[in-house]
C-alpha positions as protocol buffer text, in pm:
chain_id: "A"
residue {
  index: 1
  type: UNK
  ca { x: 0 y: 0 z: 0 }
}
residue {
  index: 2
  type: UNK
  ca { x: 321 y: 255 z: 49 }
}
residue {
  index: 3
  type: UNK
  ca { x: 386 y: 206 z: -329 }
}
residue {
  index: 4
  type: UNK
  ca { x: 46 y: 382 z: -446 }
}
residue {
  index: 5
  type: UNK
  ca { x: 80 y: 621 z: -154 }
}
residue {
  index: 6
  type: UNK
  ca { x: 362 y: 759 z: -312 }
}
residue {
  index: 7
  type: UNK
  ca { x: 252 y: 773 z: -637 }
}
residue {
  index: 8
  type: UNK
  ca { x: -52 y: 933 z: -566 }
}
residue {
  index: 9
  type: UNK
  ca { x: 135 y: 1170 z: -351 }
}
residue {
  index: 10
  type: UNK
  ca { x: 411 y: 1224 z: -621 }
}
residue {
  index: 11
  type: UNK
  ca { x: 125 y: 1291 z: -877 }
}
residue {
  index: 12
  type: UNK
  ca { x: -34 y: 1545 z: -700 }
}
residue {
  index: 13
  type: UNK
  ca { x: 327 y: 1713 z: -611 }
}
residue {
  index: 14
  type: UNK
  ca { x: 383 y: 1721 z: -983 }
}
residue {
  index: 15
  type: UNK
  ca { x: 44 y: 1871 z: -1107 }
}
residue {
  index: 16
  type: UNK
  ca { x: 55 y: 2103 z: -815 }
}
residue {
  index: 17
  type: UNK
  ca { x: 354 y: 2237 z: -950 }
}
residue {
  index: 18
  type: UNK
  ca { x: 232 y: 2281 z: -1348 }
}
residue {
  index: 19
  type: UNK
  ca { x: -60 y: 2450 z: -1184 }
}
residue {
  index: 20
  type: UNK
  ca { x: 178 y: 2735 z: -1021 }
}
residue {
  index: 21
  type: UNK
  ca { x: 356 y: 2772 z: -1276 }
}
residue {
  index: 22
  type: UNK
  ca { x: 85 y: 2819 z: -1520 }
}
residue {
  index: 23
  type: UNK
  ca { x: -9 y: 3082 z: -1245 }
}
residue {
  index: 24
  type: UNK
  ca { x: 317 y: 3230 z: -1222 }
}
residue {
  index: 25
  type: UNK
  ca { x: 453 y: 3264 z: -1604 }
}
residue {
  index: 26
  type: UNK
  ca { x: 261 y: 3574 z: -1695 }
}
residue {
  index: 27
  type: UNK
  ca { x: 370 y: 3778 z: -1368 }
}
residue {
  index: 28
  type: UNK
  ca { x: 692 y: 3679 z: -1409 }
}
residue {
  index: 29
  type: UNK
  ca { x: 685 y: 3889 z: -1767 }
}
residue {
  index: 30
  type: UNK
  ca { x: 544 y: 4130 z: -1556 }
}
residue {
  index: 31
  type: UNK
  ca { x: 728 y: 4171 z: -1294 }
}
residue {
  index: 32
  type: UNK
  ca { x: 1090 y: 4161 z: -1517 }
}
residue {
  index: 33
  type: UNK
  ca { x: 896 y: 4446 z: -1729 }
}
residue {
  index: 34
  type: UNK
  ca { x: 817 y: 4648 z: -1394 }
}
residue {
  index: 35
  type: UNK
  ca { x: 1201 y: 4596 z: -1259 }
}
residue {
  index: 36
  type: UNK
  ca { x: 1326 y: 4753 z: -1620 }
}
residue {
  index: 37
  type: UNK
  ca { x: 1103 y: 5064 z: -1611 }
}
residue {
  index: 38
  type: UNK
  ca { x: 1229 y: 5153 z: -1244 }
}
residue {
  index: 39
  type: UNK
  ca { x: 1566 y: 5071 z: -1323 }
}
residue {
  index: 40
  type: UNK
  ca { x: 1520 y: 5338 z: -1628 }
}
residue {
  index: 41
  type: UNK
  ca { x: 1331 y: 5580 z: -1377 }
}
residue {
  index: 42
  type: UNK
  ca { x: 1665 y: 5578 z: -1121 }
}
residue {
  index: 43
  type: UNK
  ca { x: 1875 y: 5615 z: -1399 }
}
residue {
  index: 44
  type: UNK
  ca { x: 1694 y: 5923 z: -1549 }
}
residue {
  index: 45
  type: UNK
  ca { x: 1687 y: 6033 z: -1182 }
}
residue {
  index: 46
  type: UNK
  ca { x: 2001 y: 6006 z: -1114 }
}
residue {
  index: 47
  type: UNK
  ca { x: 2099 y: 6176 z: -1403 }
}
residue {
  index: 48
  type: UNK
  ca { x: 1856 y: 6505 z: -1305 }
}
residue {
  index: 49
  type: UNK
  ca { x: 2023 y: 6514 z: -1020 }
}
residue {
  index: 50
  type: UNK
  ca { x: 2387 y: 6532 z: -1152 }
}
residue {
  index: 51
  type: UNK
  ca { x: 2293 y: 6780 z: -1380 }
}
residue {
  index: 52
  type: UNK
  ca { x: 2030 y: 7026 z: -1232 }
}
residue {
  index: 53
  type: UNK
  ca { x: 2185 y: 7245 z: -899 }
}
residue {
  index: 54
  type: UNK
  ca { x: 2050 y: 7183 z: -575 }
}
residue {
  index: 55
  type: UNK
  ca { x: 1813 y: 7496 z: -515 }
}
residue {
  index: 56
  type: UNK
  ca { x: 1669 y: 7655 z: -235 }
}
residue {
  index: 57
  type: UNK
  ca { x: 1287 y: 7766 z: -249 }
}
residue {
  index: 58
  type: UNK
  ca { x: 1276 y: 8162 z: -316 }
}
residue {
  index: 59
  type: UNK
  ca { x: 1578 y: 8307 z: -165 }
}
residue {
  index: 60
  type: UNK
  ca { x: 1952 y: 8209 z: -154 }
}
residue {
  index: 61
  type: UNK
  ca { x: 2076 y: 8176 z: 161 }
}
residue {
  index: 62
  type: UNK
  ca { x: 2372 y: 8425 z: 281 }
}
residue {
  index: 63
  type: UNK
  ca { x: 2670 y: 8261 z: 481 }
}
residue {
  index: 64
  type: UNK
  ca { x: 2875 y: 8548 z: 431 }
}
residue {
  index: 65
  type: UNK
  ca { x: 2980 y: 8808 z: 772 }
}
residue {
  index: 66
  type: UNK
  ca { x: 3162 y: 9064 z: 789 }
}
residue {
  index: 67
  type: UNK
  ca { x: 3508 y: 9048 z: 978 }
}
residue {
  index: 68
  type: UNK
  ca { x: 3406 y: 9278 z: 1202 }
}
residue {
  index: 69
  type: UNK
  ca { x: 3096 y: 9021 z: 1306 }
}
residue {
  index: 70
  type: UNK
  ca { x: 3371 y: 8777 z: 1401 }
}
residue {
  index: 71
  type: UNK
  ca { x: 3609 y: 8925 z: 1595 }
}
residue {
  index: 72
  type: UNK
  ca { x: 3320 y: 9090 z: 1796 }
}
residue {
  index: 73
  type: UNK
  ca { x: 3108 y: 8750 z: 1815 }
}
residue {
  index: 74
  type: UNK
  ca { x: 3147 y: 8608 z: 2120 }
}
residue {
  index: 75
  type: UNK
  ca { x: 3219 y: 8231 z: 2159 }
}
residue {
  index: 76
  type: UNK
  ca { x: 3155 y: 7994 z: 2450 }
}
residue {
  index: 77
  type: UNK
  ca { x: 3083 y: 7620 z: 2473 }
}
residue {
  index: 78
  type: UNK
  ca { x: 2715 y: 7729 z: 2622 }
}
residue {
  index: 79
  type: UNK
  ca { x: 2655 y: 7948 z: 2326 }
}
residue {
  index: 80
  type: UNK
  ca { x: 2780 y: 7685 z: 2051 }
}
residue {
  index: 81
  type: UNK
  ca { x: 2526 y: 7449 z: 2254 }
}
residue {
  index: 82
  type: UNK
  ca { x: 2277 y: 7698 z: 2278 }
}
residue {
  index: 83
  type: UNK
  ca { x: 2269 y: 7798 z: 1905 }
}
residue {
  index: 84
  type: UNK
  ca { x: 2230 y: 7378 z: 1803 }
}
residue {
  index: 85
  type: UNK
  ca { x: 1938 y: 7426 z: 2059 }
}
residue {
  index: 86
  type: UNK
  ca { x: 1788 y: 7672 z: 1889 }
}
residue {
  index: 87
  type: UNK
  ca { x: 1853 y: 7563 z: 1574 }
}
residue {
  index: 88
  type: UNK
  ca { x: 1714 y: 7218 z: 1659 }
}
residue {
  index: 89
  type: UNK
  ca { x: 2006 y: 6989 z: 1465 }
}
residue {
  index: 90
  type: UNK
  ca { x: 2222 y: 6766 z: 1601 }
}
residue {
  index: 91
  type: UNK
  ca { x: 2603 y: 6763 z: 1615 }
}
residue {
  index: 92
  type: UNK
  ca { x: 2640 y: 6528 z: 1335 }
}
residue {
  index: 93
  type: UNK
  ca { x: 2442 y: 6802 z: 1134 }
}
residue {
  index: 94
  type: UNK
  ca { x: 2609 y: 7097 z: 1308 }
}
residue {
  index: 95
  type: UNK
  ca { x: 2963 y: 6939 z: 1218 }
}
residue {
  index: 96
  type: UNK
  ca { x: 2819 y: 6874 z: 837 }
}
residue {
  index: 97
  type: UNK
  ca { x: 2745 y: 7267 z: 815 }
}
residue {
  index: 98
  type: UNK
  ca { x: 3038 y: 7368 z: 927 }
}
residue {
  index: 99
  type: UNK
  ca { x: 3310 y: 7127 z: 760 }
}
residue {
  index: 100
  type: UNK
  ca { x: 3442 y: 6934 z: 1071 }
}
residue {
  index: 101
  type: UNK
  ca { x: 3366 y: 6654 z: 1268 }
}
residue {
  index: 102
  type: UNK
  ca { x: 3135 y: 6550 z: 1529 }
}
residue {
  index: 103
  type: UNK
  ca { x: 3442 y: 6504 z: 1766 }
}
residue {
  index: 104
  type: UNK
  ca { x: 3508 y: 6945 z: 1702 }
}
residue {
  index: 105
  type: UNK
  ca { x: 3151 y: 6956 z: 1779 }
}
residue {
  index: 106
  type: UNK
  ca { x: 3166 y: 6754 z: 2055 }
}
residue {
  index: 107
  type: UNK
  ca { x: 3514 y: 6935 z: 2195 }
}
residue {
  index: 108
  type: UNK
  ca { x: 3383 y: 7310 z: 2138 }
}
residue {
  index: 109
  type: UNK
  ca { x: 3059 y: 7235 z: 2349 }
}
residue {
  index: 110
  type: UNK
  ca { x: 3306 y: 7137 z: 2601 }
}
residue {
  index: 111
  type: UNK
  ca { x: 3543 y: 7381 z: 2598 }
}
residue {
  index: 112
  type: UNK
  ca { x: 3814 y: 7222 z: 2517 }
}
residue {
  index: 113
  type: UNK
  ca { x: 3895 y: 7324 z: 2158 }
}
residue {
  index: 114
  type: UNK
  ca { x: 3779 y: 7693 z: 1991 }
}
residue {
  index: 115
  type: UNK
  ca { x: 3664 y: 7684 z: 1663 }
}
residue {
  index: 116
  type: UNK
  ca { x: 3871 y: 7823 z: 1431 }
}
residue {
  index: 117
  type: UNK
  ca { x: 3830 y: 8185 z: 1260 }
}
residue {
  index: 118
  type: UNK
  ca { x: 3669 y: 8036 z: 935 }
}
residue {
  index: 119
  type: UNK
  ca { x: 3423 y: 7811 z: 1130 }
}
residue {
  index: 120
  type: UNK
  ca { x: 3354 y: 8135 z: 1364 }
}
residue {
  index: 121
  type: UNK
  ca { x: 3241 y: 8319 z: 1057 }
}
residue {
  index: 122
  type: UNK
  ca { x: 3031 y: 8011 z: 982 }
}
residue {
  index: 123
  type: UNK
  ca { x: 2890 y: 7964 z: 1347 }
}
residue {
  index: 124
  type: UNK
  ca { x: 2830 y: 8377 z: 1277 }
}
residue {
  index: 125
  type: UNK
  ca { x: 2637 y: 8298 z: 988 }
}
residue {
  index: 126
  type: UNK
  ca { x: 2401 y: 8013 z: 1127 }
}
residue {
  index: 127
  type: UNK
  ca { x: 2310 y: 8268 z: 1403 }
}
residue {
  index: 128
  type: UNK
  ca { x: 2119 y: 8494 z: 1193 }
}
residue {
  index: 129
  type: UNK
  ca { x: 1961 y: 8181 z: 1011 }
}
residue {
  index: 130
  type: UNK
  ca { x: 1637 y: 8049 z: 1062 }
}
residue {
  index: 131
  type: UNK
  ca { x: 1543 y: 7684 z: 1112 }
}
residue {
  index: 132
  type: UNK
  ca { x: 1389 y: 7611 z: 824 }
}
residue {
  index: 133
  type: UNK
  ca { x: 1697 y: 7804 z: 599 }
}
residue {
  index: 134
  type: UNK
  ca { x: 1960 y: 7576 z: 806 }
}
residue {
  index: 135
  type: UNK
  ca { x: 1717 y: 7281 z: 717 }
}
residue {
  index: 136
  type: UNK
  ca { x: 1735 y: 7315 z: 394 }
}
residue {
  index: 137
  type: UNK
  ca { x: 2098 y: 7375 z: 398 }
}
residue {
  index: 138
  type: UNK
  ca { x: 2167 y: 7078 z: 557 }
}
residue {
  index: 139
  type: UNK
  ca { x: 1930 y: 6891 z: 349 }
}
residue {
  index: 140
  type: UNK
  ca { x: 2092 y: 6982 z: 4 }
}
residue {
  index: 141
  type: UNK
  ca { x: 2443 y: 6867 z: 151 }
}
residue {
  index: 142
  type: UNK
  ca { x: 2323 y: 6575 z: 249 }
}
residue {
  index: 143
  type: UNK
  ca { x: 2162 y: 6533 z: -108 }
}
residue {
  index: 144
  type: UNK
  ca { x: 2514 y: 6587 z: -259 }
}
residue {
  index: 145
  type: UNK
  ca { x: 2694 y: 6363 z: -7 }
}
residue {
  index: 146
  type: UNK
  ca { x: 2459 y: 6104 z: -154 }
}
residue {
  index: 147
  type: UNK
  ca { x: 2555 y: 6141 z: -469 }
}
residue {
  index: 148
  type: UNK
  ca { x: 2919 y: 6183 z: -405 }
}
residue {
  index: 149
  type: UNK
  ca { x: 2828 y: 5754 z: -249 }
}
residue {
  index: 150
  type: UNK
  ca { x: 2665 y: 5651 z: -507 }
}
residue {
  index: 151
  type: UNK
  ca { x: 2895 y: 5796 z: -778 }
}
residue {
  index: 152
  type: UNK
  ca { x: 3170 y: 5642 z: -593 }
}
residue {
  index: 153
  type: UNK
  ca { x: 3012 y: 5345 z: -555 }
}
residue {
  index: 154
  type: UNK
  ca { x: 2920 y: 5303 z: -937 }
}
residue {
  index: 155
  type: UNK
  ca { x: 3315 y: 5356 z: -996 }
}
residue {
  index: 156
  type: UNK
  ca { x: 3456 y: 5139 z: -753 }
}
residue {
  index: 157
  type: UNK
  ca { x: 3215 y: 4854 z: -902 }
}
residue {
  index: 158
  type: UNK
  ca { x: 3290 y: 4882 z: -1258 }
}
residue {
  index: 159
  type: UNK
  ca { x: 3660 y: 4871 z: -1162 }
}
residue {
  index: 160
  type: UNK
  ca { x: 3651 y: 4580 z: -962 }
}
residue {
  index: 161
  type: UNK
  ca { x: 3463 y: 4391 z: -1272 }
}
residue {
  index: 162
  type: UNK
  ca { x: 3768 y: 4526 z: -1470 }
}
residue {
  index: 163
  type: UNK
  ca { x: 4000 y: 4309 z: -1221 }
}
């Protein structure tokens, strides 16, 4: 009795399977159609990107001081804090706007480094921004650190298929 059990059992295995995969072939067609036309969408994307500037809505945003603003700003670890505060960004961001890492961050809000005279005359800057202007700031280096990886990453692939 085993012997037909199988067979039976193996018969229904195999037209089980010629049933999915009558089911199957036409969304496969589909779905390798759908995976082309996205792949064509992030390339045409990608290549917007690279070629149109970031821009900020209505105004350009100023980062310029005068000298004069530096020397007279004052700078303290609670004002540094204070500012990010205000600002509402973290010191990942903060160090992103003003070219240095989070470890500078980190050592002006405790005191133990000052910034130097060209990230004063940024720190100047930020402090007559708004939030949403230091937002977008940070949000259209991000967008071009992004593309700086994936650029990158595009090159170091086709070189290693080189190898």
């Amino acid at each position: 009795m085993g012997k037909v059990e199988s067979i039976i059992k193996s018969e229904i295995v195999r037209l089980a399977k010629r049933e999915v995969k009558k089911m199957t072939l036409p969304l496969r067609g589909e779905i390798k159609f759908l995976k082309g036309i996205v792949s064509q969408l992030r390339k045409a994307l990608l290549t917007l990107q690279r070629t149109s500037p970031p821009r900020l809505k209505g105004k350009e945003v100023s980062m310029e001081v005068s000298p004069e603003e530096v020397k007279s700003a004052r700078f303290s670890p609670r004002l540094i804090r204070s500012l990010r505060k205000r600002l509402r960004i973290t010191q990942r961001e903060l160090a992103l706007l003003t070219g240095v890492t989070v470890g500078a961050i980190h050592q002006w809000e405790r005191g133990k480094f000052k910034p130097e005279m060209k990230k004063r005359e940024i720190m100047v800057a930020l402090r007559k921004l708004g939030r949403r202007e230091v937002r977008k700031m940070i949000e259209a280096k991000n967008s071009r650190k992004i593309e700086k990886k994936t650029v990158s990453q595009k090159t170091s692939k086709t070189s290693s298929k080189k190898k």
